[in-house]
mmCIF file with all atom_site columns, C-alpha atoms in Angstrom:
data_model
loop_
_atom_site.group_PDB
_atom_site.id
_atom_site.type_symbol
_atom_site.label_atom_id
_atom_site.label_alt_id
_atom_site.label_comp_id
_atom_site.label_asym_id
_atom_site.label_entity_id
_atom_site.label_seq_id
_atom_site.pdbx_PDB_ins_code
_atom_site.Cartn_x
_atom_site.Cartn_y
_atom_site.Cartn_z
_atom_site.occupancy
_atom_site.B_iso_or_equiv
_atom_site.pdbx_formal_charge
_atom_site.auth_seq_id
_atom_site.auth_comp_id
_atom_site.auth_asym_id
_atom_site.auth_atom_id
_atom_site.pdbx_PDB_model_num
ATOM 1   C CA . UNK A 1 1   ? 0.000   0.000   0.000   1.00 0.00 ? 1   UNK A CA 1
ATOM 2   C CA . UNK A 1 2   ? 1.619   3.556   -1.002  1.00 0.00 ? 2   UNK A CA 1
ATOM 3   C CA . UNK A 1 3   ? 2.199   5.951   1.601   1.00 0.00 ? 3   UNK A CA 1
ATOM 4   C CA . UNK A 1 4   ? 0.105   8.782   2.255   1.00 0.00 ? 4   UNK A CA 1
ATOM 5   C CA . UNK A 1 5   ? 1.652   12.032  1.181   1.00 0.00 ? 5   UNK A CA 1
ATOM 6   C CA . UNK A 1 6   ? 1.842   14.515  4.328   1.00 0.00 ? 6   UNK A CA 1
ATOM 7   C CA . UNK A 1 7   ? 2.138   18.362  4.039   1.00 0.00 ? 7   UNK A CA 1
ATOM 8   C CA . UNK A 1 8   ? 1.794   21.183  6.356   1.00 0.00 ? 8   UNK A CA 1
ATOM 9   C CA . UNK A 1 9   ? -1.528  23.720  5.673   1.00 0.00 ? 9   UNK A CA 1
ATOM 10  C CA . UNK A 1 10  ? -0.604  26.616  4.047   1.00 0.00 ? 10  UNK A CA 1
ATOM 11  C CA . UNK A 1 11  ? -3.168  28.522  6.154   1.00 0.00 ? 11  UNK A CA 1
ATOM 12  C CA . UNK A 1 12  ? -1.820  30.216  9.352   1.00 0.00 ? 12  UNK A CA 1
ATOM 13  C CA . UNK A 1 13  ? -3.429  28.056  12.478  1.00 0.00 ? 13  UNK A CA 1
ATOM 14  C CA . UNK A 1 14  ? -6.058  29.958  14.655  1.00 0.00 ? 14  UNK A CA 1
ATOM 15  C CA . UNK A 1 15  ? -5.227  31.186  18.135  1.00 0.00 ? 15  UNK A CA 1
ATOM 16  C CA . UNK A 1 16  ? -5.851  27.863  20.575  1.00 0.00 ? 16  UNK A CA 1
ATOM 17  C CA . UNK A 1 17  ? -5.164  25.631  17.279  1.00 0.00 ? 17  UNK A CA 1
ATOM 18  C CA . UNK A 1 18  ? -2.146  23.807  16.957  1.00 0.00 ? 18  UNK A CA 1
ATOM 19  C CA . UNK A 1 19  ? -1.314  23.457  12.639  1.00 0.00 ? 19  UNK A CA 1
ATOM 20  C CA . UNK A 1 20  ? -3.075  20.121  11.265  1.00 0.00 ? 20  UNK A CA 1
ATOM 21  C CA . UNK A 1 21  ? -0.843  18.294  8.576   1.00 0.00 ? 21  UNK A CA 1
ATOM 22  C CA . UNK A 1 22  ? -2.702  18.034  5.482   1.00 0.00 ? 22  UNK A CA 1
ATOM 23  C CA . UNK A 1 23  ? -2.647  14.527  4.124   1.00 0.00 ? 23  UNK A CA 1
ATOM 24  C CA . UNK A 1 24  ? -3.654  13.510  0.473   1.00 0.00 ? 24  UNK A CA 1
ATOM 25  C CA . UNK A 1 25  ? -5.325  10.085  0.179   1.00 0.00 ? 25  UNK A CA 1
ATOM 26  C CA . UNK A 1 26  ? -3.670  7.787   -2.265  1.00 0.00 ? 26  UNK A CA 1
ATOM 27  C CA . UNK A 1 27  ? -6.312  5.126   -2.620  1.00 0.00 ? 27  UNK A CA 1
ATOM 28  C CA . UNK A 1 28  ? -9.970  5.049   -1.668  1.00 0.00 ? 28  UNK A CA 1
ATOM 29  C CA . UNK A 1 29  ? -9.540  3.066   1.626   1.00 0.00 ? 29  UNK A CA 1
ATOM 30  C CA . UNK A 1 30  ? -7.158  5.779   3.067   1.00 0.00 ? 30  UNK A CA 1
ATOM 31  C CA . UNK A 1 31  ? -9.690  8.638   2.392   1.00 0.00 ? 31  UNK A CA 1
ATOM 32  C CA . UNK A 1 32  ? -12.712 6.254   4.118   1.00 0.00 ? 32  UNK A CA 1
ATOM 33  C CA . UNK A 1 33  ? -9.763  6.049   6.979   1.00 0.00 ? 33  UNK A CA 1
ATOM 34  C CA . UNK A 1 34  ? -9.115  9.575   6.933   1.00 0.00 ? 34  UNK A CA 1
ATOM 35  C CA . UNK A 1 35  ? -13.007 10.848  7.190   1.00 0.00 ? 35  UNK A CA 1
ATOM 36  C CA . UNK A 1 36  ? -13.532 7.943   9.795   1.00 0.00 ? 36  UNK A CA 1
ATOM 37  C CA . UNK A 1 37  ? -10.349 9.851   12.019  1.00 0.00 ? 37  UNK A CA 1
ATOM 38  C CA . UNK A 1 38  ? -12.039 13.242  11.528  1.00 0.00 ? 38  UNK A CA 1
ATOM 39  C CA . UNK A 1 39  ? -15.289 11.989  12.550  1.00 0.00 ? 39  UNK A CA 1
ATOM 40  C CA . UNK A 1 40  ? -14.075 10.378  15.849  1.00 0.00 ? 40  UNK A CA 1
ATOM 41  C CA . UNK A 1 41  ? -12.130 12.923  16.843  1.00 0.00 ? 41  UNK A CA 1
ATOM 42  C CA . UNK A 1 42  ? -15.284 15.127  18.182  1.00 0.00 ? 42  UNK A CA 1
ATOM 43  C CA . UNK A 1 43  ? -17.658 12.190  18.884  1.00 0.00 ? 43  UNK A CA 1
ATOM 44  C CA . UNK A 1 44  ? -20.401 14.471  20.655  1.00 0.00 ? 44  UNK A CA 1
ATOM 45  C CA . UNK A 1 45  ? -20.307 16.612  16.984  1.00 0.00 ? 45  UNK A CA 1
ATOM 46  C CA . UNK A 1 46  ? -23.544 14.925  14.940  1.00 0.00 ? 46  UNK A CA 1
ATOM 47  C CA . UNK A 1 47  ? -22.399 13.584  11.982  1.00 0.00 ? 47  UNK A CA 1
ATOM 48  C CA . UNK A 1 48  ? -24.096 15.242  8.913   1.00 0.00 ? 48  UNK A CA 1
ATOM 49  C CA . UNK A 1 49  ? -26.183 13.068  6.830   1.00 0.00 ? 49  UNK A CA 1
ATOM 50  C CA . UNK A 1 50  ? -27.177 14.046  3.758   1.00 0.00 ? 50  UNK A CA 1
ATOM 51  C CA . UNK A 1 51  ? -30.920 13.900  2.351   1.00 0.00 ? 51  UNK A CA 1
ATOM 52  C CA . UNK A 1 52  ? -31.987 11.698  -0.173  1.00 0.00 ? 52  UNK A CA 1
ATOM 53  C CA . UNK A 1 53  ? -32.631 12.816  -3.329  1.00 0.00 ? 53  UNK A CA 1
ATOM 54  C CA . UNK A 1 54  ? -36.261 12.975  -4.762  1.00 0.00 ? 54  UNK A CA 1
ATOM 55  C CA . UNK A 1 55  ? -37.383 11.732  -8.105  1.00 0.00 ? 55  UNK A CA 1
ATOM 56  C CA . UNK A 1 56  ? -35.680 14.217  -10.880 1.00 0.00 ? 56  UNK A CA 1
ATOM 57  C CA . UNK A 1 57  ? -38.030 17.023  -12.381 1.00 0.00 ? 57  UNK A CA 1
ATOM 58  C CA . UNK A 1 58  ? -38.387 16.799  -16.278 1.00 0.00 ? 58  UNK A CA 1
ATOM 59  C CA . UNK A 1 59  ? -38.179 19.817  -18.271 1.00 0.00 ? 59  UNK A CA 1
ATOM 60  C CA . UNK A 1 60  ? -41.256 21.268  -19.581 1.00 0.00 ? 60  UNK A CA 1
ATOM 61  C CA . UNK A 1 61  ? -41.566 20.220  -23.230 1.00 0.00 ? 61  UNK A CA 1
ATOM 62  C CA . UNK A 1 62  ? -40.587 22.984  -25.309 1.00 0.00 ? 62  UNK A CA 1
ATOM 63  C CA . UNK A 1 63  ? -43.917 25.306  -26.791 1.00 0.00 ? 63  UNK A CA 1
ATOM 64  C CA . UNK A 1 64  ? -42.490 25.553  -29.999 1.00 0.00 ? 64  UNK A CA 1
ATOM 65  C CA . UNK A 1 65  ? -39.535 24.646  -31.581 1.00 0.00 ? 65  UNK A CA 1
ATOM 66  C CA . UNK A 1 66  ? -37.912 27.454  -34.022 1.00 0.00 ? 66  UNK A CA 1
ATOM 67  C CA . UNK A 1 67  ? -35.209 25.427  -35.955 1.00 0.00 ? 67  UNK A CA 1
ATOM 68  C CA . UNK A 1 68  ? -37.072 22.106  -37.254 1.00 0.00 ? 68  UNK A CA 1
ATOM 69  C CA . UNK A 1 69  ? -35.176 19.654  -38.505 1.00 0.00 ? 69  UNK A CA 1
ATOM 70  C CA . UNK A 1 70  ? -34.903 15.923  -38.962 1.00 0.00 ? 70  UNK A CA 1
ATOM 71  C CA . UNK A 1 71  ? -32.589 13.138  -39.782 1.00 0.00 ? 71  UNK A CA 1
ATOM 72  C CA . UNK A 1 72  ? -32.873 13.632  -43.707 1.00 0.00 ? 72  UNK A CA 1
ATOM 73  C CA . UNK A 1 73  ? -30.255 13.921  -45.935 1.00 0.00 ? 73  UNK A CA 1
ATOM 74  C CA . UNK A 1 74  ? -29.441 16.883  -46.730 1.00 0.00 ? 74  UNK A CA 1
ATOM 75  C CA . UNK A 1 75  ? -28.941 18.071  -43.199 1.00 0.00 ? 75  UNK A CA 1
ATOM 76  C CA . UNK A 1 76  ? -26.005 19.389  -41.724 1.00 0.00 ? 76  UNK A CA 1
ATOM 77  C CA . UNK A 1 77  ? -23.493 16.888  -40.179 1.00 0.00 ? 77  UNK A CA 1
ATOM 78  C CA . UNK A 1 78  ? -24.149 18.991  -36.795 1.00 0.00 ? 78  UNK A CA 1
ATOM 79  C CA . UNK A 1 79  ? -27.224 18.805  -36.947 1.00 0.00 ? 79  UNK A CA 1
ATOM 80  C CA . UNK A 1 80  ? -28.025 14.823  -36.930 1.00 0.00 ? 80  UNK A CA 1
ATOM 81  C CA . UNK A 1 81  ? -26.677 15.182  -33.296 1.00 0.00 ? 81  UNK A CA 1
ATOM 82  C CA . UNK A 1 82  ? -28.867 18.112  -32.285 1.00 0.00 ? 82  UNK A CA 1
ATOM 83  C CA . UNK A 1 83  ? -31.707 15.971  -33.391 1.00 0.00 ? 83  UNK A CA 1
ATOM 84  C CA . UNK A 1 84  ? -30.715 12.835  -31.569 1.00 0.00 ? 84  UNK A CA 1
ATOM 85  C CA . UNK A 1 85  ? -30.404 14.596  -28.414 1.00 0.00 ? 85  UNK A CA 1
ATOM 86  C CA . UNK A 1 86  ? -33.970 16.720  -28.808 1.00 0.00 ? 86  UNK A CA 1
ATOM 87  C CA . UNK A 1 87  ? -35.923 13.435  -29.814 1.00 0.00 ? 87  UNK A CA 1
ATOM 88  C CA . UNK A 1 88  ? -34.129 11.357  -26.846 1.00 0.00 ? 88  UNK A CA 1
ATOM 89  C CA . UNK A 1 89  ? -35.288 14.060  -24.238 1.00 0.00 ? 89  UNK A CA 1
ATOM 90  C CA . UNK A 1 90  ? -38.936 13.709  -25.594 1.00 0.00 ? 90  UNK A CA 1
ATOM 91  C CA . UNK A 1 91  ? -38.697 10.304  -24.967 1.00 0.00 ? 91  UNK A CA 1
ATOM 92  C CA . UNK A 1 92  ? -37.279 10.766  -21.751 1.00 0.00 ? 92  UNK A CA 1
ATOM 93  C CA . UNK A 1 93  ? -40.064 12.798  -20.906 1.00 0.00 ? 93  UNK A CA 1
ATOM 94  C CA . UNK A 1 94  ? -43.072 10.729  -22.549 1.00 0.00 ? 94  UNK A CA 1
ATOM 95  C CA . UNK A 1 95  ? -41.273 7.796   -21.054 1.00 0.00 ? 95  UNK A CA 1
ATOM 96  C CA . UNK A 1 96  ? -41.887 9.679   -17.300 1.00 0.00 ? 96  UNK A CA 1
ATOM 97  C CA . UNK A 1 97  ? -45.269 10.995  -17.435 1.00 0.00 ? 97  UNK A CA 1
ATOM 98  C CA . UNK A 1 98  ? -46.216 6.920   -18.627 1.00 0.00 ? 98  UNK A CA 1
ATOM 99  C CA . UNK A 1 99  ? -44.578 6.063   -15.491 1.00 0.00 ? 99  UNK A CA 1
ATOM 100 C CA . UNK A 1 100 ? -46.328 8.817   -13.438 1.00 0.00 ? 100 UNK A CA 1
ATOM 101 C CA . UNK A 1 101 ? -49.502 7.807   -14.959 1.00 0.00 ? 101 UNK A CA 1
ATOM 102 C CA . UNK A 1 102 ? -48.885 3.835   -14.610 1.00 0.00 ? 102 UNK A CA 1
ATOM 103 C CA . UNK A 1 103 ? -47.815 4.881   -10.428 1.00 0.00 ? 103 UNK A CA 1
ATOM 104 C CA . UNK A 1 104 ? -50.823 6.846   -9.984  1.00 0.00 ? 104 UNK A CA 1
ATOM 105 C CA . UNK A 1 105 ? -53.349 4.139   -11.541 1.00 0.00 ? 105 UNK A CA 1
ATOM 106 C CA . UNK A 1 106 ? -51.708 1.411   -9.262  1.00 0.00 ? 106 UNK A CA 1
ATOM 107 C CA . UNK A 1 107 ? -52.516 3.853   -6.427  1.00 0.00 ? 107 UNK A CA 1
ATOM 108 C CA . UNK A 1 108 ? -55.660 4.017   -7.157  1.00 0.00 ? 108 UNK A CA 1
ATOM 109 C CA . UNK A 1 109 ? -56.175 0.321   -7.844  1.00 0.00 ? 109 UNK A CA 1
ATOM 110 C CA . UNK A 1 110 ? -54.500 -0.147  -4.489  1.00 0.00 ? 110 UNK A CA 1
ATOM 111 C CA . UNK A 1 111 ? -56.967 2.035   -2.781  1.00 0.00 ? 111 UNK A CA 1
ATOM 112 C CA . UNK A 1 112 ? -60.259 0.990   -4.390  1.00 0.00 ? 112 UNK A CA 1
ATOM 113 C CA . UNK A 1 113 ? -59.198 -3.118  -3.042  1.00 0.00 ? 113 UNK A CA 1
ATOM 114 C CA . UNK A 1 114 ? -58.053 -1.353  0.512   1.00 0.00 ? 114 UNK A CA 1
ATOM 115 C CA . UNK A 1 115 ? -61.936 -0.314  0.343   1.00 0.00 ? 115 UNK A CA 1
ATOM 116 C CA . UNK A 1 116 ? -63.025 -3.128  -1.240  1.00 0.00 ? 116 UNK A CA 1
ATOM 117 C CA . UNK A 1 117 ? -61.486 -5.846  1.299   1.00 0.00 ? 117 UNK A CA 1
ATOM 118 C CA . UNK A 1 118 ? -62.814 -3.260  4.291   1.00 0.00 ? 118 UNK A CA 1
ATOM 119 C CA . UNK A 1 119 ? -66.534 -3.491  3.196   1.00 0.00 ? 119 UNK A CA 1
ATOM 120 C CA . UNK A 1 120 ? -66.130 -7.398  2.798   1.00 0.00 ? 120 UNK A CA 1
ATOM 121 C CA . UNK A 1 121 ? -64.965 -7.442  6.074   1.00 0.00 ? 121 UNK A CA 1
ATOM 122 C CA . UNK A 1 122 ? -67.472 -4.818  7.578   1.00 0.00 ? 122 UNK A CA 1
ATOM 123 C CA . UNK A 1 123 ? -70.325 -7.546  5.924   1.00 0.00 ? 123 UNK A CA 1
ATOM 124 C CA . UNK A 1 124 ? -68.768 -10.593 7.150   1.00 0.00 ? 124 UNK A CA 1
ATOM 125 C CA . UNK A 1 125 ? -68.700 -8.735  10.945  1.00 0.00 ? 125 UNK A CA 1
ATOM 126 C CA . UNK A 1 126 ? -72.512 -7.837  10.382  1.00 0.00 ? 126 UNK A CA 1
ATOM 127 C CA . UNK A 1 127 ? -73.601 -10.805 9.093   1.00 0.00 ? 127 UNK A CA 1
ATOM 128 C CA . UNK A 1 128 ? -71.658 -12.997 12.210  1.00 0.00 ? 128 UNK A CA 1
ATOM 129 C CA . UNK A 1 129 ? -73.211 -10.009 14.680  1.00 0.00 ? 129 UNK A CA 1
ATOM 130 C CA . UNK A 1 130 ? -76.467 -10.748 13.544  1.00 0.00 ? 130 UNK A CA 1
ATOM 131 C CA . UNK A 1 131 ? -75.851 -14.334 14.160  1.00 0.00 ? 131 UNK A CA 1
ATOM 132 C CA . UNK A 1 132 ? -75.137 -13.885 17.545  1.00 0.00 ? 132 UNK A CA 1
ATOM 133 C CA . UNK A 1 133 ? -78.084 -12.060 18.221  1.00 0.00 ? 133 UNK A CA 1
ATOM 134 C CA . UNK A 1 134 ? -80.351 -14.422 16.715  1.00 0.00 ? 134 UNK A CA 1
ATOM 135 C CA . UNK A 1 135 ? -78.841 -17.250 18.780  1.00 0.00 ? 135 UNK A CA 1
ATOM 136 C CA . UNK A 1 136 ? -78.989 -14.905 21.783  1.00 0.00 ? 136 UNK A CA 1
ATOM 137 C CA . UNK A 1 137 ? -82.881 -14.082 21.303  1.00 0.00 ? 137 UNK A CA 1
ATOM 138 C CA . UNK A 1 138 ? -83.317 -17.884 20.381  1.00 0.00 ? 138 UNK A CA 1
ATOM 139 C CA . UNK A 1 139 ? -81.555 -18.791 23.467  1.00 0.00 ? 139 UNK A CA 1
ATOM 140 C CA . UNK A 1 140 ? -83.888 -16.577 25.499  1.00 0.00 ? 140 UNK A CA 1
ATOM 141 C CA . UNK A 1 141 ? -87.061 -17.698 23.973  1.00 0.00 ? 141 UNK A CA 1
ATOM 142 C CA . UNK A 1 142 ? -85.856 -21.758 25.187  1.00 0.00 ? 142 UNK A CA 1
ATOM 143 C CA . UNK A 1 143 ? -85.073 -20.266 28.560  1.00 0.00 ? 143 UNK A CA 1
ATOM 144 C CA . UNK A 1 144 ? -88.549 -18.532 28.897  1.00 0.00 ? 144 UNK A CA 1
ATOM 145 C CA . UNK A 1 145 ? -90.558 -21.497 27.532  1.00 0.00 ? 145 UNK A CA 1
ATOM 146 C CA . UNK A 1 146 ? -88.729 -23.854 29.933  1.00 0.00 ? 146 UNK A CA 1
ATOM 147 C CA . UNK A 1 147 ? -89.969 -21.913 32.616  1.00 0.00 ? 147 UNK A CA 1
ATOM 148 C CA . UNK A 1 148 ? -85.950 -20.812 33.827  1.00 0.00 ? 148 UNK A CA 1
ATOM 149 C CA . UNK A 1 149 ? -84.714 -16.941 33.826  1.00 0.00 ? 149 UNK A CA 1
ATOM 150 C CA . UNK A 1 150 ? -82.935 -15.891 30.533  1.00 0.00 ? 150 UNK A CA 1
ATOM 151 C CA . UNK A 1 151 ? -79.440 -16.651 31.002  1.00 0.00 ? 151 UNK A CA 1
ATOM 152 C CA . UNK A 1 152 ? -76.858 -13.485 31.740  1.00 0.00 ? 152 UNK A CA 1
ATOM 153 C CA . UNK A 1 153 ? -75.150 -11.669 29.867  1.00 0.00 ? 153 UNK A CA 1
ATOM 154 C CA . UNK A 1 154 ? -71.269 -11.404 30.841  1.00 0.00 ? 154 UNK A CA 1
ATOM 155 C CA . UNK A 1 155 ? -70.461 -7.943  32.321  1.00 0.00 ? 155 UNK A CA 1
ATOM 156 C CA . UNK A 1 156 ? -66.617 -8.955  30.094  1.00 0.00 ? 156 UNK A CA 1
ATOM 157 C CA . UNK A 1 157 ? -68.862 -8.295  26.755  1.00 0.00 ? 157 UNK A CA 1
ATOM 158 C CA . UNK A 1 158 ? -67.875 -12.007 25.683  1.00 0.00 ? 158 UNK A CA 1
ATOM 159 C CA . UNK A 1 159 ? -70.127 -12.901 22.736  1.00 0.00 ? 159 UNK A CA 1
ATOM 160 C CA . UNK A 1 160 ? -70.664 -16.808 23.440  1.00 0.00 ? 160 UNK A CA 1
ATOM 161 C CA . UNK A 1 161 ? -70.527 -18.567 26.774  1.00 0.00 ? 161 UNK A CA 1
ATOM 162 C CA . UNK A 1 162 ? -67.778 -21.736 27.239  1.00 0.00 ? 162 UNK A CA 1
ATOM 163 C CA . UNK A 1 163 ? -70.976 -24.235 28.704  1.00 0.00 ? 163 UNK A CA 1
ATOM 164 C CA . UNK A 1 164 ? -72.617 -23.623 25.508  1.00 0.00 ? 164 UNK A CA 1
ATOM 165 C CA . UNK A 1 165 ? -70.596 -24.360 22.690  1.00 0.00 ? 165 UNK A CA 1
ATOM 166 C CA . UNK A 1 166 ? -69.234 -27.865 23.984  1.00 0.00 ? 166 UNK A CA 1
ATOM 167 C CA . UNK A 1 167 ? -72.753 -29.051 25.424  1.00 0.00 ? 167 UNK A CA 1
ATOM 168 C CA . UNK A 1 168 ? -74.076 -32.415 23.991  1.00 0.00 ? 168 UNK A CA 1
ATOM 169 C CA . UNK A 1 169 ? -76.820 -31.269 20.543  1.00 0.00 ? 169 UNK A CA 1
ATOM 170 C CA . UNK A 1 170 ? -79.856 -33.275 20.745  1.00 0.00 ? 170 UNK A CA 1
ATOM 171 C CA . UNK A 1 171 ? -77.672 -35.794 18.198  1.00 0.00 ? 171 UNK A CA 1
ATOM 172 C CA . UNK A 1 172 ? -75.558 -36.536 21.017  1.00 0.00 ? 172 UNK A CA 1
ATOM 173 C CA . UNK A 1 173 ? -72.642 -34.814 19.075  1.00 0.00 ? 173 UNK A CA 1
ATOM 174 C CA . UNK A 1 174 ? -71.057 -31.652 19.906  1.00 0.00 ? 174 UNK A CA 1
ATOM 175 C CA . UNK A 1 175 ? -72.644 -28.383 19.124  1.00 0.00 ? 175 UNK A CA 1
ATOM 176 C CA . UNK A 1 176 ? -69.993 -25.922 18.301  1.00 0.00 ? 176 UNK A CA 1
ATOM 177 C CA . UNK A 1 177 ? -70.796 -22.220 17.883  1.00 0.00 ? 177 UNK A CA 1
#
């Protein structure tokens, strides 16, 4: 591995400030080593960390274009390139508003199933709510016949009690909820 190279700063050091050497990195390990030492040797100091960047901005397409010209003969050898470079930004550009269109119709594919699968489950939780009624005012109506009070409702808002889905049917089988 080469040997750093180590100078002195050309800039006068500050009052309180003894000089720092300046070193040059000579490979990309050394530099890593070098920021890594510079980092460490304040370790209260945050270190900065940069944002990430956002998705580029296209241009604007252009409102008119004054010099029209194509890829005929009988163009300037110049201008071939000019062309090539105009007609590869346009596709650039058509190429990101498709995506921008196909990203925003996912979205909104994603979001009309998101409120599809909550109704389904807002009808499945009505339907089994109803259920339990029904087997609750059923379950009344047998106790009031029979001549016994209604059975009691859990103050711990449990929907089904634990006697009552293991009891024996009337097929001798068990009856489960």
């Amino acid at each position: 591995m080469a040997a750093s190279k180590t100078l002195t700063c050309p800039k006068a050091p500050r009052a309180g400030k003894e000089p720092q050497p300046l070193v040059i990195p000579r490979s990309a390990v050394e530099e890593q080593r070098l920021k890594l030492e510079r980092l460490m040797r304040n370790p209260e100091r945050p270190a900065p960390i940069p944002e990430r960047p956002g998705p580029p901005k296209s241009r604007a397409p252009p409102e008119f274009v004054r010099d029209v010209m194509g890829s005929s003969a009988g163009a300037g050898s110049g201008e071939f390139h000019v062309y090539r470079h105009l007609r590869r930004r346009e596709y650039q550009r058509q190429q990101e508003l498709e995506q921008r269109a196909l990203e925003r119709r996912q979205g909104e594919e994603d979001r009309q199933c998101a409120a599809e699968r909550q109704r389904q489950m807002e009808e499945r939780t009505a339907r089994k709510r109803k259920k339990r009624q029904r087997r609750r005012e059923v379950l009344k109506k047998r106790g009031k016949q029979e001549g016994q009070p209604a059975p009691e409702e859990s103050s711990t808002g449990s929907d089904t009690d634990s006697g009552e889905r293991d009891s024996p049917g009337p097929e001798g089988g068990l009856r489960s909820a």
